mmCIF file of C-alpha atoms in Angstrom:
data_model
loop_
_atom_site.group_PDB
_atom_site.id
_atom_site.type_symbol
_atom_site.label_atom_id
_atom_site.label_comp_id
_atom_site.label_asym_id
_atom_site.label_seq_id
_atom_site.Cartn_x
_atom_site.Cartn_y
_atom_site.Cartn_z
ATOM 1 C CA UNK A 1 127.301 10.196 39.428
ATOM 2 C CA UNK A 2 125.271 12.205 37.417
ATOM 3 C CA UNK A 3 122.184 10.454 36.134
ATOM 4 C CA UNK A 4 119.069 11.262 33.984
ATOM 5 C CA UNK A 5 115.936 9.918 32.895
ATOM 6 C CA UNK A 6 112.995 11.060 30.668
ATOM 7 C CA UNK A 7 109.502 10.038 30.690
ATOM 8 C CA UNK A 8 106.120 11.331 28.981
ATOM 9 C CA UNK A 9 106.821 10.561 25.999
ATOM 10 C CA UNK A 10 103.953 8.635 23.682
ATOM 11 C CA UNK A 11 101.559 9.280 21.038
ATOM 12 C CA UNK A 12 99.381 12.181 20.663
ATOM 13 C CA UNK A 13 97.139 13.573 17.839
ATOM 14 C CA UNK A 14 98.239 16.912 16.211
ATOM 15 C CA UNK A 15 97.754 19.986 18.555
ATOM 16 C CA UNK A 16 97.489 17.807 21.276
ATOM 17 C CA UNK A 17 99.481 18.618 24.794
ATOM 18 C CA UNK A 18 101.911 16.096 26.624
ATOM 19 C CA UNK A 19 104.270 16.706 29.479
ATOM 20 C CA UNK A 20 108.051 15.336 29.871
ATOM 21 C CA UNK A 21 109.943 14.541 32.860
ATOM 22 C CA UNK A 22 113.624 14.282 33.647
ATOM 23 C CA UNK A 23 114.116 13.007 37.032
ATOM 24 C CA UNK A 24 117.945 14.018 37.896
ATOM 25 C CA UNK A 25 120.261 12.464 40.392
ATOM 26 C CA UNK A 26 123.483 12.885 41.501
ATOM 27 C CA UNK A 27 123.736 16.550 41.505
ATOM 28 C CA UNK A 28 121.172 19.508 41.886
ATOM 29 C CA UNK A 29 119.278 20.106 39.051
ATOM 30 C CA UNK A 30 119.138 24.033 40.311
ATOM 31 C CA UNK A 31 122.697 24.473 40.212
ATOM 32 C CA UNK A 32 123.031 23.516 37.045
ATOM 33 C CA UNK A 33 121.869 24.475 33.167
ATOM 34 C CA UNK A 34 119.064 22.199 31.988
ATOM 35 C CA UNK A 35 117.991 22.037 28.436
ATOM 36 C CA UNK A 36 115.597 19.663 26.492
ATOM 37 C CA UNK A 37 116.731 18.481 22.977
ATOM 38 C CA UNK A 38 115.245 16.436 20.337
ATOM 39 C CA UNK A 39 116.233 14.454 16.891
ATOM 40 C CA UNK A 40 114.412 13.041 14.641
ATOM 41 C CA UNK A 41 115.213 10.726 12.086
ATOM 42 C CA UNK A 42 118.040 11.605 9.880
ATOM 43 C CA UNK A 43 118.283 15.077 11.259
ATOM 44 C CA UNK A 44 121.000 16.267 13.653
ATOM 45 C CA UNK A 45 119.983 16.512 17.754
ATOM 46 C CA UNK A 46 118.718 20.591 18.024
ATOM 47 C CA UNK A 47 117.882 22.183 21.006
ATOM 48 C CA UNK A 48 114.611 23.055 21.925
ATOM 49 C CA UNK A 49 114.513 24.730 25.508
ATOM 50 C CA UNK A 50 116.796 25.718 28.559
ATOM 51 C CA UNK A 51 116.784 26.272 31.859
ATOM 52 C CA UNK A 52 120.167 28.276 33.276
ATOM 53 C CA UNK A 53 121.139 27.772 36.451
ATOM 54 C CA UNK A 54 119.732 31.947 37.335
ATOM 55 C CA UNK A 55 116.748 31.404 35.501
ATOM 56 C CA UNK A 56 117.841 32.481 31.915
ATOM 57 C CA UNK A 57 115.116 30.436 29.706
ATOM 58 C CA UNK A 58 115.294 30.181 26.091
ATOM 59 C CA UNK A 59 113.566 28.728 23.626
ATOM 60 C CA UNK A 60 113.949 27.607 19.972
ATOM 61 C CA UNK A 61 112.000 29.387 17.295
ATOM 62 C CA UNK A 62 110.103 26.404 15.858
ATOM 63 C CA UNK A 63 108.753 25.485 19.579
ATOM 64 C CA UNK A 64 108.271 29.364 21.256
ATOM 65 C CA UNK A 65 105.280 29.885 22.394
ATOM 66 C CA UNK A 66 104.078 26.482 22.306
ATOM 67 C CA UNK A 67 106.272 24.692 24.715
ATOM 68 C CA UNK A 68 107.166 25.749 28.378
ATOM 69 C CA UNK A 69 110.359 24.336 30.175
ATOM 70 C CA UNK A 70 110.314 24.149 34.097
ATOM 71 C CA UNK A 71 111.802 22.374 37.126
ATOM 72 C CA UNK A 72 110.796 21.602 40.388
ATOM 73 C CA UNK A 73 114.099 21.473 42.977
ATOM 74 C CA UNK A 74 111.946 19.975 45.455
ATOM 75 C CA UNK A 75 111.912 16.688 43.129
ATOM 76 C CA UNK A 76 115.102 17.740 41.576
ATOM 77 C CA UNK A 77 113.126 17.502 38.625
ATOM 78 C CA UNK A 78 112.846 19.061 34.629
ATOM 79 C CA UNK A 79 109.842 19.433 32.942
ATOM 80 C CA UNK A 80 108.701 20.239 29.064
ATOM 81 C CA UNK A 81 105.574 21.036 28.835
ATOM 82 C CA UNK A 82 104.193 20.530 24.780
ATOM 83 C CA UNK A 83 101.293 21.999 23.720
ATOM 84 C CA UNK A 84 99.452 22.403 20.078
ATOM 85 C CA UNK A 85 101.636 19.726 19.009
ATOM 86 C CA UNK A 86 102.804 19.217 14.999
ATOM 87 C CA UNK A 87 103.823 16.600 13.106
ATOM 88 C CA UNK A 88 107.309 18.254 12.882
ATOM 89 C CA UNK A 89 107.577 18.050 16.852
ATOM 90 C CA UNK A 90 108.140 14.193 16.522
ATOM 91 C CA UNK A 91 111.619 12.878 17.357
ATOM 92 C CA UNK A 92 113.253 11.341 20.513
ATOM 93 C CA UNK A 93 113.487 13.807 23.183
ATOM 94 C CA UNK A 94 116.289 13.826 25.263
ATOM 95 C CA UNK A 95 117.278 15.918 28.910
ATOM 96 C CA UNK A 96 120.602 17.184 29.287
ATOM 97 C CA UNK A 97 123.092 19.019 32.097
ATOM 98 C CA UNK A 98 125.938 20.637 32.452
ATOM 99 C CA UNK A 99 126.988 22.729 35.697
ATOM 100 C CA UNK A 100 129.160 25.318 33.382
ATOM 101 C CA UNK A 101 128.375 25.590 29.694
ATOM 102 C CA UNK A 102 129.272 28.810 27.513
ATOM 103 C CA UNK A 103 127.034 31.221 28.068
ATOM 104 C CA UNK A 104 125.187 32.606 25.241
ATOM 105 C CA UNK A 105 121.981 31.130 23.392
ATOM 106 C CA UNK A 106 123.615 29.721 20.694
ATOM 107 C CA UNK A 107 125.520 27.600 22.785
ATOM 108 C CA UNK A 108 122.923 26.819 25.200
ATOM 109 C CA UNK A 109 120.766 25.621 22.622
ATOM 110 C CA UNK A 110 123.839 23.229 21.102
ATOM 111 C CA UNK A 111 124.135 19.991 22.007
ATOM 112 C CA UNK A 112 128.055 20.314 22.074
ATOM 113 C CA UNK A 113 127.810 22.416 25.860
ATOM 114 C CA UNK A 114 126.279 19.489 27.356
ATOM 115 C CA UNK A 115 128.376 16.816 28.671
ATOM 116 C CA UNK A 116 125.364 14.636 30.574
ATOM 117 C CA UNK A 117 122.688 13.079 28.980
ATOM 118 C CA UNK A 118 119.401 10.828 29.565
ATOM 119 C CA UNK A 119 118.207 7.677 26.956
ATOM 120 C CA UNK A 120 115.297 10.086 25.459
ATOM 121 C CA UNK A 121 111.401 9.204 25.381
ATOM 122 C CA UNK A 122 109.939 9.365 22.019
ATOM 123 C CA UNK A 123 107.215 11.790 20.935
ATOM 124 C CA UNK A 124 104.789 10.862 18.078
ATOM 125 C CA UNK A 125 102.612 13.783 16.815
ATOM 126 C CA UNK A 126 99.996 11.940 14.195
ATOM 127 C CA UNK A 127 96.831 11.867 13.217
#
């Protein structure tokens, strides 16, 4: 059964850095397309970063160049890696799979070609 869960979430002063986890199970994270999404309140979930299953990493335009997704198959393991962090950046982050989901970046970064999800770990970004 396919199983996630986020940590590293917490509060952090504006462009400060924090790292997420997602700790997989029940499947192999490297066979699989990993992406990181958030939501905040009263705004739909949007996709920030993902991993494809051949390496394919995109990233939304608000985060680029500030963020940096990874994975570690040895741990089976996602990472999100957030640095010079805004005030916009807070929301509920959330980790999700899915072994097959249509392939183009618009897609990838939708939270419709996931089918897996974890609970989230919330990010505060205030001063």
């Amino acid at each position: 059964q396919v199983q996630l869960v986020e940590s590293g979430g917490g509060s952090v002063q504006p462009g400060g850095s924090l790292r997420l986890s997602c700790a997989a199970s029940g499947f192999s994270v490297s066979g699989y397309c990993m992406a990181w999404f958030r939501q905040a309140p009263g705004k739909e979930r949007e996709g920030v970063a993902v991993i494809d299953s051949d390496g394919s990493i995109y990233y939304s335009d608000s985060v680029k160049g500030r963020f940096t997704i990874s994975q570690d198959h040895d741990k089976n393991t996602l990472y999100l890696q957030m640095n010079s962090l805004k005030s916009e950046d807070t929301a509920m982050y959330y980790c999700a799979a899915d072994p097959s989901p249509p392939r183009s970046e618009w897609w990838l970064l939708h939270r419709l070609a996931y089918n897996s999800w974890g609970q989230g770990t919330q990010v505060t970004v205030s001063s």
